[in-house]
CSV table of N, CA, C and O in Angstrom, one decimal:
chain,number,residue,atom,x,y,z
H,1,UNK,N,3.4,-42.1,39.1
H,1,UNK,CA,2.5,-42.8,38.1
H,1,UNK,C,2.0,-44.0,38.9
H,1,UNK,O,2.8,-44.7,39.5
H,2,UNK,N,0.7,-44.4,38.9
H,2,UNK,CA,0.7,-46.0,38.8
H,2,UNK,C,1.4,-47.0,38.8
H,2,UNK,O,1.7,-47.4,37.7
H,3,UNK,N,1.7,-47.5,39.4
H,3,UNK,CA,2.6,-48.9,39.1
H,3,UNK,C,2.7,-49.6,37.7
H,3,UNK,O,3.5,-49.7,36.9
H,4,UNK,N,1.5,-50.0,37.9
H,4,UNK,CA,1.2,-51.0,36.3
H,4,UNK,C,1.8,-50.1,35.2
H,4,UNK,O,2.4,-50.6,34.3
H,5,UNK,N,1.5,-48.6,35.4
H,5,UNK,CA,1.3,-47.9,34.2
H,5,UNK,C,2.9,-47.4,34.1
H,5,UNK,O,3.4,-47.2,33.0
H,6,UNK,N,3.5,-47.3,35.4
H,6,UNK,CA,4.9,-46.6,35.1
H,6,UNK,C,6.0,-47.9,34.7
H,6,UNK,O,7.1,-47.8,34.1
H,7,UNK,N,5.5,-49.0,35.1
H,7,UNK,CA,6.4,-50.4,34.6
H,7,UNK,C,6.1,-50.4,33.4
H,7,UNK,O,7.1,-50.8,32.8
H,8,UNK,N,5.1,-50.2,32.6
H,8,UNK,CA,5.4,-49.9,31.4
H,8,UNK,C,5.9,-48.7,30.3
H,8,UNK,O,6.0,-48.7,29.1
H,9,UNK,N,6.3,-47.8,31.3
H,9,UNK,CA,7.7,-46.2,30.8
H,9,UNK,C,9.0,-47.1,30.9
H,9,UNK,O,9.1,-48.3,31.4
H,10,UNK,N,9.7,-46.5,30.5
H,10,UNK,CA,11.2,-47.2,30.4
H,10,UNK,C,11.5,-46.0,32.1
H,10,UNK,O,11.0,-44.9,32.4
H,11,UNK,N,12.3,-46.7,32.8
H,11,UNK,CA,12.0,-46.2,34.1
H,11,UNK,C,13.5,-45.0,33.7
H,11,UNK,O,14.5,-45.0,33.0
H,12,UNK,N,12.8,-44.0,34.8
H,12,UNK,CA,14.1,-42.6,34.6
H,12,UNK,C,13.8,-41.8,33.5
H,12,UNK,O,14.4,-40.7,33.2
H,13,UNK,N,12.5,-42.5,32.3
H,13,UNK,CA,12.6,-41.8,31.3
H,13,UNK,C,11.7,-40.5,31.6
H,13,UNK,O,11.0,-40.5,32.7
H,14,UNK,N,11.6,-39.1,30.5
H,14,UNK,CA,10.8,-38.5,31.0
H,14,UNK,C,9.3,-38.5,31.1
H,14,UNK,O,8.7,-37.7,31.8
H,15,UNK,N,8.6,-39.6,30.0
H,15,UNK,CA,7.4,-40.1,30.1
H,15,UNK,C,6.9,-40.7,31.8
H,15,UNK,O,5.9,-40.7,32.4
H,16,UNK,N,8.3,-41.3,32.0
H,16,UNK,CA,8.0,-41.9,33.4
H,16,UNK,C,8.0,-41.0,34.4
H,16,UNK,O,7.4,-41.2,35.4
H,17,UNK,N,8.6,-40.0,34.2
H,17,UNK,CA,9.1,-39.4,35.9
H,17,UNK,C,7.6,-37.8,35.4
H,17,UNK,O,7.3,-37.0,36.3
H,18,UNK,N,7.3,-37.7,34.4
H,18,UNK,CA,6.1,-37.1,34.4
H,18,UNK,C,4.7,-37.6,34.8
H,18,UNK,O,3.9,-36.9,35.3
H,19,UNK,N,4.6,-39.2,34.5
H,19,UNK,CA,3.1,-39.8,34.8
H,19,UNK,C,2.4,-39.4,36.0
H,19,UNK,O,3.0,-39.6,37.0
H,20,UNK,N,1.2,-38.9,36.1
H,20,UNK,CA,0.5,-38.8,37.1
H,20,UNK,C,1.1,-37.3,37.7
H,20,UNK,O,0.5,-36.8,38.6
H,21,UNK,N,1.9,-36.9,37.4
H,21,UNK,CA,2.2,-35.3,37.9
H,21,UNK,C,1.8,-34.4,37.3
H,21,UNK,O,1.1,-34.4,36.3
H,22,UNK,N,2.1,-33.2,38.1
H,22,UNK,CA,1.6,-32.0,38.3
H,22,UNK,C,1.6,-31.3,39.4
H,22,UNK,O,1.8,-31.9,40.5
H,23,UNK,N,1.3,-29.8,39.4
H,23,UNK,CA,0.9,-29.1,38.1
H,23,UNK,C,2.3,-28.5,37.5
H,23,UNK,O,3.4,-28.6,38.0
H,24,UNK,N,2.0,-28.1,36.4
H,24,UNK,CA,2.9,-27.7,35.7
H,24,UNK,C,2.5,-26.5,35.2
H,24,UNK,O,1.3,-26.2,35.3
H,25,UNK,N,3.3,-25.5,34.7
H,25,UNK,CA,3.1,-23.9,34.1
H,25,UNK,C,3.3,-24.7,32.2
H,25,UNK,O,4.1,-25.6,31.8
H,26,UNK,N,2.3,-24.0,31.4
H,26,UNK,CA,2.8,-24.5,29.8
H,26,UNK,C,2.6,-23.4,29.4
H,26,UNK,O,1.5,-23.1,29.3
H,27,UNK,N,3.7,-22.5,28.8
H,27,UNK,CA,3.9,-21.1,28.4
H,27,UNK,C,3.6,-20.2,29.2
H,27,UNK,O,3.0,-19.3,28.6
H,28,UNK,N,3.8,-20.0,30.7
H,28,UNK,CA,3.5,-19.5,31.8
H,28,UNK,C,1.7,-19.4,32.1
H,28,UNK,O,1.0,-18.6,32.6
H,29,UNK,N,1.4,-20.9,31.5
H,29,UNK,CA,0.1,-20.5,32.3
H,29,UNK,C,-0.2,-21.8,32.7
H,29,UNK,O,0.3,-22.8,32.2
H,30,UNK,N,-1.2,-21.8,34.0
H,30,UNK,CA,-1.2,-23.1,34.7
H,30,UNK,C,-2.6,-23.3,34.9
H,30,UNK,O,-3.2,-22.2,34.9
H,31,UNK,N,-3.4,-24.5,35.0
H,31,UNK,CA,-2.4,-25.6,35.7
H,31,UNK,C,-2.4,-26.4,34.3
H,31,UNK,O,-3.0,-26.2,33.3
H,32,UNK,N,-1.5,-27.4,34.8
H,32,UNK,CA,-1.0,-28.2,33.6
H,32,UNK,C,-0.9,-29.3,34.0
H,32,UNK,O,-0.3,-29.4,35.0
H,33,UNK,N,-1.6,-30.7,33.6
H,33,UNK,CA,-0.8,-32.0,34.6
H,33,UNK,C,-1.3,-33.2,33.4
H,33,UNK,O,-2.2,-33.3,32.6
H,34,UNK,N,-0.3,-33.9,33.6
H,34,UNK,CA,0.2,-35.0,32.9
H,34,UNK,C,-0.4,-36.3,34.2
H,34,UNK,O,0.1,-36.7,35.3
H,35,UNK,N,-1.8,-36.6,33.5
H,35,UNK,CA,-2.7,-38.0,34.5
H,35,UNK,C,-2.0,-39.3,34.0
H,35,UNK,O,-1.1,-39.7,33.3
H,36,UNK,N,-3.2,-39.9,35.0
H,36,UNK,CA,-2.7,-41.6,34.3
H,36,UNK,C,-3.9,-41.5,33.1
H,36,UNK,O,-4.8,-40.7,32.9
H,37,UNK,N,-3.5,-42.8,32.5
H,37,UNK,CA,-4.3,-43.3,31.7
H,37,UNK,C,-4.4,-42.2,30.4
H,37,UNK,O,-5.4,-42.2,29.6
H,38,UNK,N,-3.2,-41.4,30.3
H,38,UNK,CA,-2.8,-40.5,29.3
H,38,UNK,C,-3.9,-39.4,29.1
H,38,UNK,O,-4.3,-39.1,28.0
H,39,UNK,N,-4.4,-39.0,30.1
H,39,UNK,CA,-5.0,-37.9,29.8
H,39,UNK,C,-4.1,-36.9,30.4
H,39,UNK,O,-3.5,-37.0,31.4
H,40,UNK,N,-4.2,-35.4,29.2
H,40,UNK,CA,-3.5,-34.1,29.6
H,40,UNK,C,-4.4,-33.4,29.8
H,40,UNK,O,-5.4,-33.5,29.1
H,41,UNK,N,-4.2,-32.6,30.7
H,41,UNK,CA,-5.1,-31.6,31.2
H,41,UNK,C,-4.4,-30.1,31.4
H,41,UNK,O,-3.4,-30.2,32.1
H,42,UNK,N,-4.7,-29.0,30.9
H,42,UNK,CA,-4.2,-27.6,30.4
H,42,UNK,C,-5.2,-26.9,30.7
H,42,UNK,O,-6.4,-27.4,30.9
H,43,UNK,N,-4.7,-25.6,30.6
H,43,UNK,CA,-5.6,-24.7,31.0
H,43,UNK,C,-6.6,-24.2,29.9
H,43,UNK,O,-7.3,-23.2,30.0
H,44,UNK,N,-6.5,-24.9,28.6
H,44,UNK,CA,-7.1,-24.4,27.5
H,44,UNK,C,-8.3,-25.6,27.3
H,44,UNK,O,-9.5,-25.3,27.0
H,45,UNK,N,-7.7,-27.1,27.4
H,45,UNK,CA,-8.5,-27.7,27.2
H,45,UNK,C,-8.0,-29.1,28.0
H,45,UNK,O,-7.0,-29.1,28.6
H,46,UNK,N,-9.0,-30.5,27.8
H,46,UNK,CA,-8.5,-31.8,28.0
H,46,UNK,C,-8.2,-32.3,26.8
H,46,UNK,O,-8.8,-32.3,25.7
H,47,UNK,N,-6.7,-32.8,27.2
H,47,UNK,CA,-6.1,-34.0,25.7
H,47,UNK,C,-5.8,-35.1,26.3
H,47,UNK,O,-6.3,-35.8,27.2
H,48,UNK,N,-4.6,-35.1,25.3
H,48,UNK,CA,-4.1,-37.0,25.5
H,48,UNK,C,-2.4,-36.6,25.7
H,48,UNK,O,-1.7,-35.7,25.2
H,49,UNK,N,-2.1,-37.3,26.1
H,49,UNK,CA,-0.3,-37.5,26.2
H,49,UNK,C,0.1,-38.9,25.5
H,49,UNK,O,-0.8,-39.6,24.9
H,50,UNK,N,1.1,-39.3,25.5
H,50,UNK,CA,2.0,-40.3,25.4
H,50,UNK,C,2.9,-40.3,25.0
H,50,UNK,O,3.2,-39.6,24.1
H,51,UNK,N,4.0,-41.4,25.6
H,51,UNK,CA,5.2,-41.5,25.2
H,51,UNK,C,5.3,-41.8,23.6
H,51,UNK,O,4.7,-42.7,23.1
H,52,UNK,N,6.6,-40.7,22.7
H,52,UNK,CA,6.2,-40.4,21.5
H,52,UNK,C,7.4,-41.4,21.0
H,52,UNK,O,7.1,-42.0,20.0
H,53,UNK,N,8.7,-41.7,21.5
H,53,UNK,CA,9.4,-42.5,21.1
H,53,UNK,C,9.7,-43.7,22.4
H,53,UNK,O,9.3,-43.5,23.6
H,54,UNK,N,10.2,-44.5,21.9
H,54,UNK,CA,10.3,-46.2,22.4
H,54,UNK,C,10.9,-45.7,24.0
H,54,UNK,O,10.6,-46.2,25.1
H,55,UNK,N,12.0,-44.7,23.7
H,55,UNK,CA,12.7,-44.9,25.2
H,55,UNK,C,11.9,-43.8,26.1
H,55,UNK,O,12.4,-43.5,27.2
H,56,UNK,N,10.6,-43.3,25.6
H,56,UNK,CA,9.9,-42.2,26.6
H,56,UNK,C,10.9,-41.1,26.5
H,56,UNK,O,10.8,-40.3,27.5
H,57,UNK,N,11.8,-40.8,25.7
H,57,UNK,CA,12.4,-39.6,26.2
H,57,UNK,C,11.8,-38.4,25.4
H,57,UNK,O,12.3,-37.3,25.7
H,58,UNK,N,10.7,-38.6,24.3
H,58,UNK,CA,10.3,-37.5,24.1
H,58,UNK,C,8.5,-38.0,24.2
H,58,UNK,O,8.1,-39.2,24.0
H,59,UNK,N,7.7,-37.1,24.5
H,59,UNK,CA,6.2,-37.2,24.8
H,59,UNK,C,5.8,-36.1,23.9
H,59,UNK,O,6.3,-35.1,23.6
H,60,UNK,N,4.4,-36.7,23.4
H,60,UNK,CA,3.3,-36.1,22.7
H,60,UNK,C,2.3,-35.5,23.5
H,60,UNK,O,1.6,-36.2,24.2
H,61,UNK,N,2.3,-34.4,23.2
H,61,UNK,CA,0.6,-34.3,24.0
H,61,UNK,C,-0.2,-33.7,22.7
H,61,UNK,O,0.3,-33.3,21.6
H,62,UNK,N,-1.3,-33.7,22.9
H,62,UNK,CA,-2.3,-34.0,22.2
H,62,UNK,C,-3.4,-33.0,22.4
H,62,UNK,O,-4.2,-33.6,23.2
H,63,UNK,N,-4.1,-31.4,22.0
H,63,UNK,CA,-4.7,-30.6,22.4
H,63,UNK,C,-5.7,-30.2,21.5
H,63,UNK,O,-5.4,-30.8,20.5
H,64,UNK,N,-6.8,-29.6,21.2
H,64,UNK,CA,-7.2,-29.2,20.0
H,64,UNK,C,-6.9,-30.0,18.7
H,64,UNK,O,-7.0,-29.5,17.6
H,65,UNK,N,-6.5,-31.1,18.8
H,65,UNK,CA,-6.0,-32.0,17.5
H,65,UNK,C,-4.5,-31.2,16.8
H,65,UNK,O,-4.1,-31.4,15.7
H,66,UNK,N,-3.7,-30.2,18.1
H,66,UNK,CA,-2.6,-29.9,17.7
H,66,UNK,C,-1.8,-31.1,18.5
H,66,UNK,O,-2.3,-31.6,19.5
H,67,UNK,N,-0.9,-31.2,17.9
H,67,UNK,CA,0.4,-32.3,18.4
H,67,UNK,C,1.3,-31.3,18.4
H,67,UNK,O,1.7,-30.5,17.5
H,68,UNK,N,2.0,-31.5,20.2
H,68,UNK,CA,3.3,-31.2,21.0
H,68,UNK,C,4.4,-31.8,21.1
H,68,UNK,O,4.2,-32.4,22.2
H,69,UNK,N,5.5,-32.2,20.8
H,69,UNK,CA,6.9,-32.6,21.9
H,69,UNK,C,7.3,-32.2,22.5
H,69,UNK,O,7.6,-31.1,22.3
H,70,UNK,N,7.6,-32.9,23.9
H,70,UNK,CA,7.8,-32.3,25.1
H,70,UNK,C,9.4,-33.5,24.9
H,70,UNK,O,9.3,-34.7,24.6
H,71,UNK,N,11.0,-32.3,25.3
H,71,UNK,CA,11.9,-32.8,25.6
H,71,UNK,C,12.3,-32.3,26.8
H,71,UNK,O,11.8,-31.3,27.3
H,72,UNK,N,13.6,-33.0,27.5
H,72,UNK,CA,13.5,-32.0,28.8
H,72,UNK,C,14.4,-31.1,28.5
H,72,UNK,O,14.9,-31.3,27.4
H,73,UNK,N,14.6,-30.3,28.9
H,73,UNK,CA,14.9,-28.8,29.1
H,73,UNK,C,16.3,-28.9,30.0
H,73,UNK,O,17.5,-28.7,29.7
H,74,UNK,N,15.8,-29.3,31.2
H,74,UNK,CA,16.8,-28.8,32.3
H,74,UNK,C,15.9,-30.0,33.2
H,74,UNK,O,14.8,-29.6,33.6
H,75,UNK,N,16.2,-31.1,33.6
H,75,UNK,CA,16.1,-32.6,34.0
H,75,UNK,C,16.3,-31.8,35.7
H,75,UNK,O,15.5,-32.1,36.5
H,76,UNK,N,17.1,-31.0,36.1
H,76,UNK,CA,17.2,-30.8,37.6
H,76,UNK,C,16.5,-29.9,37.8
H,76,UNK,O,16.1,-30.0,38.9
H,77,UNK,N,15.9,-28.8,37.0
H,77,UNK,CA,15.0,-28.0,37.9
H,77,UNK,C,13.1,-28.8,37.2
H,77,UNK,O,11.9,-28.4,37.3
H,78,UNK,N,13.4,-29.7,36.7
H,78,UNK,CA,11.9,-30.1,36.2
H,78,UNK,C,10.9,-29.1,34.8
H,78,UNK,O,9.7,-28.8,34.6
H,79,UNK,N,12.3,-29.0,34.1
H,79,UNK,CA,11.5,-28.0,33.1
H,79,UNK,C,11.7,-28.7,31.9
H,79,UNK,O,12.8,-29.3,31.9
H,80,UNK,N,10.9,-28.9,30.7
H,80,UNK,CA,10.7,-29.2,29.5
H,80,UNK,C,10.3,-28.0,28.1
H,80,UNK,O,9.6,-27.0,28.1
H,81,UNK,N,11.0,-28.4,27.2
H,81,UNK,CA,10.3,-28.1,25.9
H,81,UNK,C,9.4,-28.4,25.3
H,81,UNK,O,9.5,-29.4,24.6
H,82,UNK,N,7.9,-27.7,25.2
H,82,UNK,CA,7.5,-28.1,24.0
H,82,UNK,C,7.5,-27.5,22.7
H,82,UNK,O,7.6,-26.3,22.5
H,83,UNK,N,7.3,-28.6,21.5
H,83,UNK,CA,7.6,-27.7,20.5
H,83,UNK,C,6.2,-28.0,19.9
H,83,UNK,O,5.8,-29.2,20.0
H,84,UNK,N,5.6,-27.2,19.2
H,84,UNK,CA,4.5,-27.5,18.4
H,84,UNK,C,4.8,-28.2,17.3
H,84,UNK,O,5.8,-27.8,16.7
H,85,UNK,N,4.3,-29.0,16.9
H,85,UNK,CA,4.8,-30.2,15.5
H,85,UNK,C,4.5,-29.3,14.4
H,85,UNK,O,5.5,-28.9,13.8
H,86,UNK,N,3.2,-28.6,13.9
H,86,UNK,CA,3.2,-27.8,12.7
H,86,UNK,C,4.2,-26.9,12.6
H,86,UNK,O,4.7,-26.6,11.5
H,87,UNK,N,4.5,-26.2,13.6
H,87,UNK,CA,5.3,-24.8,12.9
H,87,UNK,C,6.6,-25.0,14.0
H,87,UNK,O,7.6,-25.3,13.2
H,88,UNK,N,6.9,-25.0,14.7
H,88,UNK,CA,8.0,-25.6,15.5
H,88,UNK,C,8.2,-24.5,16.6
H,88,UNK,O,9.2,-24.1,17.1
H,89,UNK,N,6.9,-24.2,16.9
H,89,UNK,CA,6.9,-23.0,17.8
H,89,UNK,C,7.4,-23.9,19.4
H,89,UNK,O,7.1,-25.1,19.6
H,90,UNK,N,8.2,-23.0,20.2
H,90,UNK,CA,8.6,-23.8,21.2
H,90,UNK,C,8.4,-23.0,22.5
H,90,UNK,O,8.8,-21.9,22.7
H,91,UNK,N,7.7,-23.7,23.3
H,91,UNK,CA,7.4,-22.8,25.1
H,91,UNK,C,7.9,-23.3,25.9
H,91,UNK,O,7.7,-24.6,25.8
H,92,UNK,N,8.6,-22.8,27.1
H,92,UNK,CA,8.6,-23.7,28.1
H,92,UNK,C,7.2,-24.1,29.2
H,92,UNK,O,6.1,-23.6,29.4
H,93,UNK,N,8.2,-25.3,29.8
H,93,UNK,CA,7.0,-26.4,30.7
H,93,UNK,C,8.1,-26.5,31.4
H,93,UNK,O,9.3,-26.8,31.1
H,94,UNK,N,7.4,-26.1,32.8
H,94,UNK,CA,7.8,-26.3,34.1
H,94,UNK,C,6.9,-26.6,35.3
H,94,UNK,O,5.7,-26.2,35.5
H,95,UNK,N,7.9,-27.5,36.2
H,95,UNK,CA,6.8,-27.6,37.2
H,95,UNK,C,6.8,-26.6,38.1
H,95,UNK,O,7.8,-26.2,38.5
H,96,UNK,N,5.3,-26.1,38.4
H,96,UNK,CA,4.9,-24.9,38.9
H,96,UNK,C,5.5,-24.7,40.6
H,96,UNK,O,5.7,-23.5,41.0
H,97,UNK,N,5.7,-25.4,41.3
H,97,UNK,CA,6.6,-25.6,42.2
H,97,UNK,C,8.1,-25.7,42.8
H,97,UNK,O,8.7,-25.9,43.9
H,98,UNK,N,8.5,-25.6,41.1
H,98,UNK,CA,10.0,-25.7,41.5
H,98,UNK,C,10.6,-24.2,41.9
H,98,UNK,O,10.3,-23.1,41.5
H,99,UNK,N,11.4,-24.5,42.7
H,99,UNK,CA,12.4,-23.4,43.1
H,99,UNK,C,13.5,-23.1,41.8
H,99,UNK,O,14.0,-23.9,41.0
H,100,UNK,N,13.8,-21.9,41.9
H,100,UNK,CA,14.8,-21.3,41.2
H,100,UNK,C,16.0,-22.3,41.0
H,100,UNK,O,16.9,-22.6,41.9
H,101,UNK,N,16.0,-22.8,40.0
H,101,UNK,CA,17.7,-23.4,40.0
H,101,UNK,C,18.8,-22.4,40.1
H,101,UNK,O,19.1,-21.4,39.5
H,102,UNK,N,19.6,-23.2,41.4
H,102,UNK,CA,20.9,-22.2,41.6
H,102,UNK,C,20.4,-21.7,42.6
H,102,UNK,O,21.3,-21.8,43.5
H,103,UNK,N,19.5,-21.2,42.9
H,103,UNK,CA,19.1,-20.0,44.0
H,103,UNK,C,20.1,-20.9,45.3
H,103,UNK,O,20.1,-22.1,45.5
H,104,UNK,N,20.7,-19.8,45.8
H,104,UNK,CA,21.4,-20.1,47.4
H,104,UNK,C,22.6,-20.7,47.0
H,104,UNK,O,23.3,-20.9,48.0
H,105,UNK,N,23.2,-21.3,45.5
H,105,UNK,CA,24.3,-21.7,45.2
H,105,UNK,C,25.5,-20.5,44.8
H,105,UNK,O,25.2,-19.5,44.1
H,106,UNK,N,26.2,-20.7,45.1
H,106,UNK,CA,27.8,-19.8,44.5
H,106,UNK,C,28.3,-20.7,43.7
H,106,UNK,O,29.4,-20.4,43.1
């Protein structure tokens, strides 16, 4: 993220450690990226993001005038929840570059 803009995430939160990244897969389709200056960008359309509660640990994104929460999922391999606010439909978000969690571990 930006400086200015990530000093104002609560730092480590996942608002913060998403700012300005990408790409991401959102229900296996890509690209997906969370900009500065809260724009989301998806393979359907351009929205808005932001942090949805005080400590950034959950984020809204903003599509078609549908509202998302994004929680994390699994914080080590970079994957998130979102849940659709009307119906509570839930997909995963991952970053499109992560390696297999576990892979090469016993």
């Amino acid at each position: 993220a930006h400086a200015s803009e990530a000093a104002a995430l609560s730092p480590g939160s996942l608002a913060a450690l998403i700012a300005g990244s990408g790409p991401y897969t959102w229900a296996g389709m890509t690209p997906a990226a969370f900009l500065r200056g809260g724009v989301f960008h998806n393979p359907w359309a351009v929205g808005v993001w932001k942090p949805k509660s005080d400590d950034g640990e959950v984020v809204r994104a903003t599509f078609f005038n549908i509202d998302h929460d994004l929680t994390i999922g699994s914080s080590e391999c970079g994957r998130m929840v979102s849940t659709r606010v009307s119906d509570k439909d839930r997909v995963p978000v991952a970053w499109s570059q992560e390696k297999r969690c576990g892979a090469g571990k016993r």
